[in-house]
Coordinates of C-alpha atoms and ligand atoms in Angstrom, one line a residue:
M24 CA 8.6 -113.1 34.2
T25 CA 8.1 -110.5 31.5
N26 CA 10.7 -108.1 30.3
N27 CA 9.1 -104.7 30.5
Q28 CA 11.8 -102.2 31.0
N29 CA 9.8 -99.2 29.7
S30 CA 7.1 -99.9 32.2
W31 CA 5.6 -97.2 34.4
F32 CA 7.3 -99.1 37.2
N33 CA 10.8 -98.1 36.0
E34 CA 9.7 -94.5 35.6
A35 CA 8.2 -94.5 39.1
R36 CA 11.1 -95.7 41.2
F37 CA 9.5 -94.6 44.5
G38 CA 6.2 -95.8 46.0
M39 CA 4.2 -95.8 49.3
F40 CA 3.5 -99.0 51.0
I41 CA 0.5 -98.8 53.4
H42 CA 0.0 -101.4 56.2
W43 CA -3.4 -100.8 57.7
G44 CA -6.0 -103.0 59.3
P45 CA -7.4 -104.1 62.6
Y46 CA -3.9 -104.6 64.0
S47 CA -3.6 -100.8 63.7
V48 CA -6.1 -100.6 66.6
A49 CA -3.7 -102.7 68.8
G50 CA -0.8 -100.5 67.9
R51 CA 1.7 -103.3 68.4
G52 CA 2.6 -104.1 64.8
E53 CA 0.8 -106.2 62.1
W54 CA 1.8 -109.6 63.5
V55 CA 0.0 -109.0 66.9
A56 CA -2.6 -111.7 66.4
N57 CA 0.0 -114.3 65.8
R58 CA 2.6 -113.1 68.3
E59 CA 0.1 -112.8 71.1
C60 CA -1.9 -115.9 70.1
I61 CA -5.1 -113.9 70.1
P62 CA -8.2 -116.1 69.7
K63 CA -10.2 -115.2 66.6
A64 CA -13.3 -114.1 68.5
E65 CA -11.2 -111.8 70.7
Y66 CA -9.4 -110.3 67.6
A67 CA -12.7 -109.7 65.9
E68 CA -14.3 -108.0 68.9
K69 CA -11.4 -106.1 70.3
Y70 CA -9.7 -105.0 67.1
A71 CA -11.7 -105.6 63.9
A72 CA -14.9 -104.1 65.4
N73 CA -12.9 -101.1 66.6
F74 CA -11.1 -100.6 63.3
R75 CA -13.3 -97.6 62.5
A76 CA -11.3 -95.5 60.1
E77 CA -13.0 -92.3 61.4
N78 CA -10.5 -90.0 59.8
Y79 CA -9.8 -92.0 56.7
D80 CA -8.8 -89.6 53.9
P81 CA -7.2 -91.5 51.1
A82 CA -7.0 -88.3 49.0
G83 CA -4.8 -87.0 51.9
W84 CA -2.6 -90.1 51.7
A85 CA -2.3 -89.6 48.0
R86 CA -1.3 -85.9 48.4
L87 CA 1.3 -86.9 50.9
A88 CA 2.7 -89.6 48.6
R89 CA 2.8 -87.2 45.7
D90 CA 4.5 -84.5 47.8
A91 CA 7.1 -87.1 48.8
G92 CA 7.8 -87.7 45.1
M93 CA 6.2 -91.1 45.1
K94 CA 4.4 -92.4 42.0
Y95 CA 2.5 -95.4 43.3
A96 CA 0.9 -96.9 46.3
V97 CA 0.4 -100.4 47.6
L98 CA -2.3 -101.0 50.3
T99 CA -2.7 -104.1 52.4
V100 CA -6.2 -105.1 51.2
R101 CA -5.8 -108.3 53.2
H102 CA -2.9 -108.9 55.6
H103 CA -2.1 -112.2 57.4
D104 CA -5.0 -111.5 59.9
G105 CA -7.4 -112.3 57.0
F106 CA -9.4 -109.2 57.5
C107 CA -10.7 -107.8 54.1
L108 CA -10.7 -104.1 53.6
W109 CA -13.3 -104.4 50.8
D110 CA -16.9 -105.4 50.4
T111 CA -16.3 -109.1 49.8
R112 CA -18.9 -111.8 49.4
T113 CA -16.5 -114.4 50.6
T114 CA -16.5 -113.7 54.3
D115 CA -18.1 -111.4 56.9
F116 CA -14.7 -110.6 58.3
N117 CA -14.5 -107.4 56.3
S118 CA -14.6 -103.7 56.7
V119 CA -18.2 -103.3 55.5
K120 CA -19.6 -105.7 58.1
L121 CA -17.3 -104.7 61.0
G122 CA -15.8 -101.5 62.3
A123 CA -15.5 -98.9 59.6
R124 CA -18.6 -100.2 57.7
R125 CA -17.3 -99.0 54.4
D126 CA -15.4 -100.4 51.4
L127 CA -12.0 -98.9 52.2
V128 CA -10.4 -100.4 49.0
A129 CA -12.9 -98.6 46.7
D130 CA -12.1 -95.3 48.3
Y131 CA -8.4 -95.9 48.2
A132 CA -8.3 -97.0 44.5
R133 CA -10.3 -94.0 43.4
A134 CA -8.3 -91.5 45.4
M135 CA -5.0 -92.8 44.2
R136 CA -6.1 -92.9 40.6
E137 CA -7.5 -89.3 40.8
A138 CA -4.2 -88.1 42.2
G139 CA -2.4 -89.7 39.2
L140 CA -0.8 -92.4 41.3
R141 CA -0.6 -96.0 40.2
V142 CA -2.7 -98.4 42.3
G143 CA -1.2 -101.4 44.0
F144 CA -2.8 -104.1 46.2
Y145 CA -0.8 -106.0 48.7
F146 CA -2.5 -109.4 49.2
S147 CA -1.5 -111.9 51.8
M148 CA -2.3 -115.4 50.7
A149 CA -1.7 -116.5 54.3
D150 CA -4.8 -116.0 56.4
W151 CA -4.8 -116.6 60.2
Y152 CA -8.6 -116.3 60.4
H153 CA -9.7 -118.8 57.8
P154 CA -10.5 -122.3 59.3
D155 CA -8.6 -124.2 56.6
Y156 CA -5.4 -122.1 56.8
P157 CA -2.9 -123.9 59.1
G158 CA -0.8 -122.2 61.7
A159 CA -2.5 -119.0 63.0
F160 CA -0.3 -119.2 66.0
C161 CA 2.8 -120.9 64.4
R162 CA 6.1 -119.4 65.6
D163 CA 7.2 -119.7 62.0
W164 CA 5.3 -120.1 58.7
P165 CA 3.3 -123.4 58.6
Q166 CA 5.0 -126.1 56.5
A167 CA 2.1 -128.1 55.3
W168 CA -1.7 -128.1 54.7
P169 CA -3.8 -130.2 57.1
D170 CA -5.2 -132.2 54.1
E171 CA -5.8 -131.8 50.4
A172 CA -9.5 -131.0 50.8
A173 CA -8.7 -128.1 53.2
R174 CA -6.1 -126.8 50.7
L175 CA -8.5 -126.9 47.8
R176 CA -11.2 -125.0 49.8
F177 CA -8.7 -122.4 50.8
V178 CA -7.4 -121.9 47.3
D179 CA -10.9 -121.5 46.0
Y180 CA -11.5 -118.9 48.7
Y181 CA -8.6 -116.7 47.9
Y182 CA -9.1 -117.1 44.2
R183 CA -12.6 -115.7 44.6
Q184 CA -11.3 -112.8 46.6
L185 CA -8.7 -112.0 43.9
E186 CA -11.4 -112.2 41.3
E187 CA -13.4 -109.6 43.2
L188 CA -10.4 -107.3 43.6
M189 CA -9.5 -107.6 39.9
T190 CA -13.0 -106.9 38.6
R191 CA -14.5 -104.2 40.8
Y192 CA -12.0 -101.5 41.3
G193 CA -10.9 -100.4 37.8
A194 CA -7.4 -100.8 36.5
I195 CA -5.0 -102.2 39.1
D196 CA -1.4 -101.6 38.3
L197 CA 0.4 -103.9 40.8
L198 CA -0.5 -107.0 42.7
W199 CA 1.9 -107.5 45.6
Y200 CA 1.8 -111.0 47.0
D201 CA 2.9 -112.0 50.5
G202 CA 2.8 -115.0 52.8
C203 CA 2.4 -117.6 49.9
I204 CA 3.1 -120.5 52.2
P205 CA 2.6 -123.4 52.6
S206 CA 2.9 -124.6 49.0
P207 CA 1.4 -125.5 46.7
T208 CA -0.8 -122.4 46.5
G209 CA -2.0 -122.7 43.0
G210 CA -0.5 -119.4 42.0
E211 CA -0.1 -120.1 38.3
A212 CA -3.8 -120.6 37.6
I213 CA -4.9 -117.4 39.4
N214 CA -2.1 -115.3 38.0
T215 CA -3.0 -116.4 34.5
R216 CA -6.6 -115.5 35.2
I217 CA -5.6 -112.1 36.6
K218 CA -3.6 -111.3 33.5
Q219 CA -6.8 -111.9 31.5
L220 CA -8.8 -109.6 33.8
Q221 CA -6.1 -107.0 34.1
P222 CA -3.8 -107.2 31.0
E223 CA -1.5 -104.4 32.1
I224 CA -1.1 -105.4 35.7
L225 CA 2.4 -106.2 37.1
I226 CA 2.5 -109.2 39.5
A227 CA 5.1 -109.6 42.2
N228 CA 7.1 -112.8 42.2
R229 CA 5.9 -114.6 45.3
N230 CA 3.1 -116.7 44.0
G231 CA 4.4 -118.5 41.0
R232 CA 4.4 -117.5 37.3
P233 CA 3.7 -115.4 35.5
W234 CA 5.3 -112.7 37.5
D235 CA 6.8 -109.3 36.6
V236 CA 8.5 -107.8 39.6
Q237 CA 11.1 -109.3 42.0
C238 CA 10.8 -108.1 45.5
C239 CA 13.1 -108.0 48.5
E240 CA 12.3 -106.9 52.1
Q241 CA 14.4 -104.6 54.3
A242 CA 17.4 -105.1 52.0
I243 CA 18.6 -103.9 48.7
K244 CA 19.1 -107.0 46.5
A245 CA 19.1 -106.1 42.8
A246 CA 17.5 -108.6 40.4
E247 CA 19.3 -109.8 37.3
P248 CA 19.6 -107.1 34.6
G249 CA 16.5 -106.7 32.6
V250 CA 14.2 -107.8 35.5
L251 CA 12.0 -105.2 37.3
W252 CA 12.7 -105.2 41.0
E253 CA 11.7 -103.4 44.2
A254 CA 13.0 -103.2 47.7
C255 CA 10.4 -102.5 50.4
M256 CA 11.4 -100.9 53.7
T257 CA 9.9 -99.7 56.9
L258 CA 10.2 -96.1 58.1
N259 CA 10.7 -97.4 61.7
D260 CA 10.9 -101.0 62.7
N261 CA 7.4 -102.1 62.0
W262 CA 5.0 -102.3 59.0
G263 CA 1.8 -101.9 60.9
Y264 CA 1.3 -99.0 63.3
H265 CA 3.2 -99.6 66.5
A266 CA 2.6 -96.9 69.2
G267 CA 5.9 -97.7 70.9
D268 CA 8.2 -97.7 67.9
D269 CA 10.1 -94.4 67.6
N270 CA 13.1 -95.8 65.8
W271 CA 12.5 -93.6 62.7
K272 CA 14.8 -93.4 59.7
S273 CA 15.9 -89.9 58.9
A274 CA 15.1 -88.3 55.6
W275 CA 18.8 -88.6 54.9
H276 CA 18.6 -92.3 55.4
V277 CA 15.6 -92.6 53.1
I278 CA 17.3 -90.6 50.4
R279 CA 20.4 -92.9 50.7
L280 CA 18.2 -96.0 50.3
L281 CA 16.4 -94.5 47.3
T282 CA 19.7 -93.5 45.7
E283 CA 21.1 -97.0 46.2
T284 CA 18.1 -98.7 44.7
A285 CA 18.0 -96.3 41.8
A286 CA 21.7 -96.9 41.2
Q287 CA 20.8 -100.5 40.4
S288 CA 17.7 -99.7 38.4
G289 CA 15.3 -100.7 41.2
N290 CA 12.4 -99.2 43.1
L291 CA 11.9 -98.3 46.8
L292 CA 8.5 -99.1 48.3
L293 CA 8.6 -97.2 51.6
N294 CA 6.1 -98.0 54.2
V295 CA 3.7 -96.0 56.4
G296 CA 1.6 -97.6 59.1
P297 CA -1.5 -95.4 59.6
M298 CA -3.3 -95.4 63.0
A299 CA -6.7 -97.1 63.2
D300 CA -8.5 -93.9 62.4
G301 CA -6.5 -93.5 59.2
T302 CA -4.1 -90.8 60.4
I303 CA -0.5 -91.3 59.2
P304 CA 1.8 -90.8 62.2
A305 CA 3.2 -87.2 62.3
E306 CA 6.8 -88.3 62.3
S307 CA 6.2 -90.3 59.1
V308 CA 4.6 -87.3 57.5
R309 CA 7.5 -85.0 58.5
I310 CA 10.1 -87.4 57.1
L311 CA 8.2 -87.9 53.8
K312 CA 7.8 -84.1 53.4
D313 CA 11.5 -83.6 53.9
V314 CA 12.3 -86.3 51.3
G315 CA 9.8 -84.7 48.9
A316 CA 11.4 -81.3 49.3
W317 CA 14.8 -82.7 48.5
L318 CA 13.5 -84.6 45.5
R319 CA 11.8 -81.6 44.0
V320 CA 15.2 -80.1 43.6
N321 CA 17.3 -83.2 43.0
G322 CA 14.9 -85.8 41.6
E323 CA 16.1 -85.7 38.0
F324 CA 18.2 -88.8 38.4
L325 CA 15.2 -91.0 39.4
P326 CA 12.8 -91.8 36.6
H327 CA 14.2 -94.7 34.5
S328 CA 17.6 -94.6 36.2
G329 CA 19.9 -97.2 34.8
R330 CA 22.3 -99.7 36.3
S331 CA 25.4 -97.8 37.4
P332 CA 28.6 -99.6 36.3
Y333 CA 30.6 -97.7 38.9
T334 CA 31.4 -99.3 42.2
W335 CA 31.8 -97.8 45.7
N336 CA 33.9 -94.7 46.4
N337 CA 34.6 -92.4 49.3
W338 CA 32.0 -89.7 48.8
G339 CA 28.7 -91.4 48.0
V340 CA 26.7 -93.2 45.3
T341 CA 26.8 -93.0 41.5
T342 CA 23.6 -93.3 39.4
V343 CA 23.4 -93.2 35.6
K344 CA 20.9 -92.4 32.9
E345 CA 21.4 -92.3 29.2
N346 CA 24.7 -90.3 28.7
R347 CA 24.7 -88.8 32.2
I348 CA 26.4 -89.7 35.4
Y349 CA 25.0 -88.4 38.7
L350 CA 27.5 -88.2 41.6
H351 CA 25.5 -88.2 44.8
V352 CA 27.8 -86.6 47.2
F353 CA 26.9 -87.6 50.8
K354 CA 30.4 -86.9 52.2
S355 CA 32.6 -84.0 51.2
T356 CA 34.9 -81.5 52.9
G357 CA 34.6 -79.3 49.9
G358 CA 37.2 -78.3 47.2
E359 CA 38.2 -80.9 44.8
L360 CA 36.6 -84.2 44.1
C361 CA 38.2 -87.0 42.2
F362 CA 36.1 -89.5 40.3
A363 CA 38.2 -92.3 38.9
D364 CA 37.7 -94.8 36.2
I365 CA 35.3 -93.2 33.7
K366 CA 35.9 -94.5 30.2
N367 CA 33.9 -91.8 28.4
R368 CA 35.1 -88.4 27.5
V369 CA 33.5 -85.9 29.9
L370 CA 31.7 -83.0 28.2
A371 CA 30.3 -81.0 31.1
A372 CA 29.8 -81.0 34.8
R373 CA 27.3 -79.0 36.9
L374 CA 25.6 -78.9 40.3
L375 CA 22.1 -80.2 39.9
A376 CA 20.6 -78.0 42.6
D377 CA 21.5 -74.6 41.1
G378 CA 22.8 -75.5 37.7
R379 CA 26.2 -73.9 38.4
S380 CA 28.7 -75.4 36.0
L381 CA 31.9 -76.9 37.5
S382 CA 35.3 -76.8 36.0
F383 CA 37.0 -80.1 35.6
V384 CA 40.1 -81.8 34.3
Q385 CA 40.1 -85.3 32.9
Q386 CA 43.6 -86.8 33.2
G387 CA 43.8 -90.4 32.1
N388 CA 41.6 -92.5 34.3
R389 CA 41.0 -89.6 36.8
L390 CA 38.4 -86.8 36.6
F391 CA 39.0 -83.8 38.9
L392 CA 36.0 -81.7 39.7
K393 CA 36.7 -78.2 41.2
G394 CA 34.7 -76.0 43.4
I395 CA 32.8 -78.7 45.2
P396 CA 30.7 -77.6 48.2
P397 CA 31.2 -79.3 51.6
V398 CA 28.5 -81.4 53.2
T399 CA 28.7 -80.2 56.8
G400 CA 26.9 -81.1 60.0
A401 CA 25.1 -84.3 61.1
G402 CA 22.3 -85.2 58.8
A403 CA 23.2 -82.6 56.1
M404 CA 21.5 -83.6 52.9
P405 CA 23.6 -84.9 49.9
F406 CA 23.9 -82.9 46.7
I407 CA 24.3 -84.1 43.2
I408 CA 26.9 -83.4 40.5
V409 CA 25.7 -84.1 36.9
I410 CA 28.3 -85.2 34.4
D411 CA 27.5 -85.3 30.7
V412 CA 29.6 -87.8 28.9
E413 CA 30.1 -89.0 25.3
G414 CA 28.1 -92.2 24.9
V415 CA 26.7 -94.5 27.6
P416 CA 28.7 -94.4 30.9
E417 CA 31.3 -97.1 31.1
T418 CA 34.2 -97.9 33.4
L419 CA 37.8 -98.4 32.4
S420 CA 38.4 -101.5 34.6
P421 CA 36.2 -104.2 36.0
Q422 CA 34.5 -103.0 39.2
T423 CA 34.3 -105.0 42.4
S424 CA 32.2 -104.6 45.4
F425 CA 34.4 -106.4 47.9
W426 CA 33.7 -103.7 50.5
I427 CA 31.2 -101.0 50.4
A428 CA 32.0 -97.8 52.4
G429 CA 29.2 -96.5 54.5
Ligands
LIG28 C1 6.7 -109.8 55.8 C2 5.7 -109.8 57.0 C3 4.6 -108.8 56.8 C4 4.9 -107.6 56.0 C5 5.8 -107.9 54.8 C6 6.1 -106.6 54.0 O1 6.4 -110.7 54.9 O2 5.2 -111.0 57.2 O3 4.0 -108.5 58.0 O4 3.7 -107.2 55.5 O5 6.9 -108.5 55.2 O6 7.0 -106.8 53.0

């Protein structure tokens, strides 16, 4: 693990995860081959061959990500189904030989870079299509390799794929591993090689050392201080496109998740699951646009946010940066707001959205802020109060998290 706190990653804070592949044709989530025990030939014929990407517009994806306030993207260049979205020499099960008949990764990397976004590759080591990978239909991850020769063949295969990915598509900023099971997967040797090929790349922590970013899924679990970390989340209940899943998070919910990760100096990698033709579902687009509109006004807290020393309270979330404290007010009936336990002397307070300065009184361990607007109505967006303090924000007493108010 490297200590790289000034990295672009900490400046970014918000990224777009993109799950896209033959499973998008099925429209029943990215585990469809495994859940339905679909034979390889049937999967290739019914889904891979029909994964045509007719309306693939990675520049459009990049625009959407940027408008949402995202700074990087991570595309599933190979998911567990083993289908490669690039022109690989290692297998014919790829998007140039089947379906789209183009190198989707090349177009993605170019478009993201041109839009000023950092380029990430999600790479599943697990591969349900490869003859040496155990457990295409396992109800859980396979626990062992069939034999050492199979394991070595498989490791050589995925090493060659990563060599291609790391040498053909320019600078890659993030390699996001998944499904690195069963062990041993030989991660250290390939990661060392990748660092030679791409000296600036950040590698996620699932395939041995060296790694740079600690990841958690569908949960906010901060890493130790000093370690780059990221929480990834779905926008509904699936990563890959699922035609029957309408359980969308609201823009409010996304903002809450983004605020909570930022409060602990982490990133949120938020997923979209484009349809097989490349179109991002309309509901995802709408939510991301709403988040972006809010961030354009309120996003100051995000780049390089620090670790907030302040625990839970009854109005929202606290983030910090340098000598500033940001009170993210999700719940307020308006009037006066009390923020307890700041050690620092408060110099000024204002509303971030319109810059209106707020009068305040600091009495011992209590700060009273006046003229606070209400947050009314279901789904009403939070607002932010910026407090300038003397020195780095500190608390007066040790903080606990024995119960976090919703
Ligand atoms: C899990 C799933 C996978 C998904 C990933 C995203 O590991 O197996 O389908 O891509 O989470 O974080």
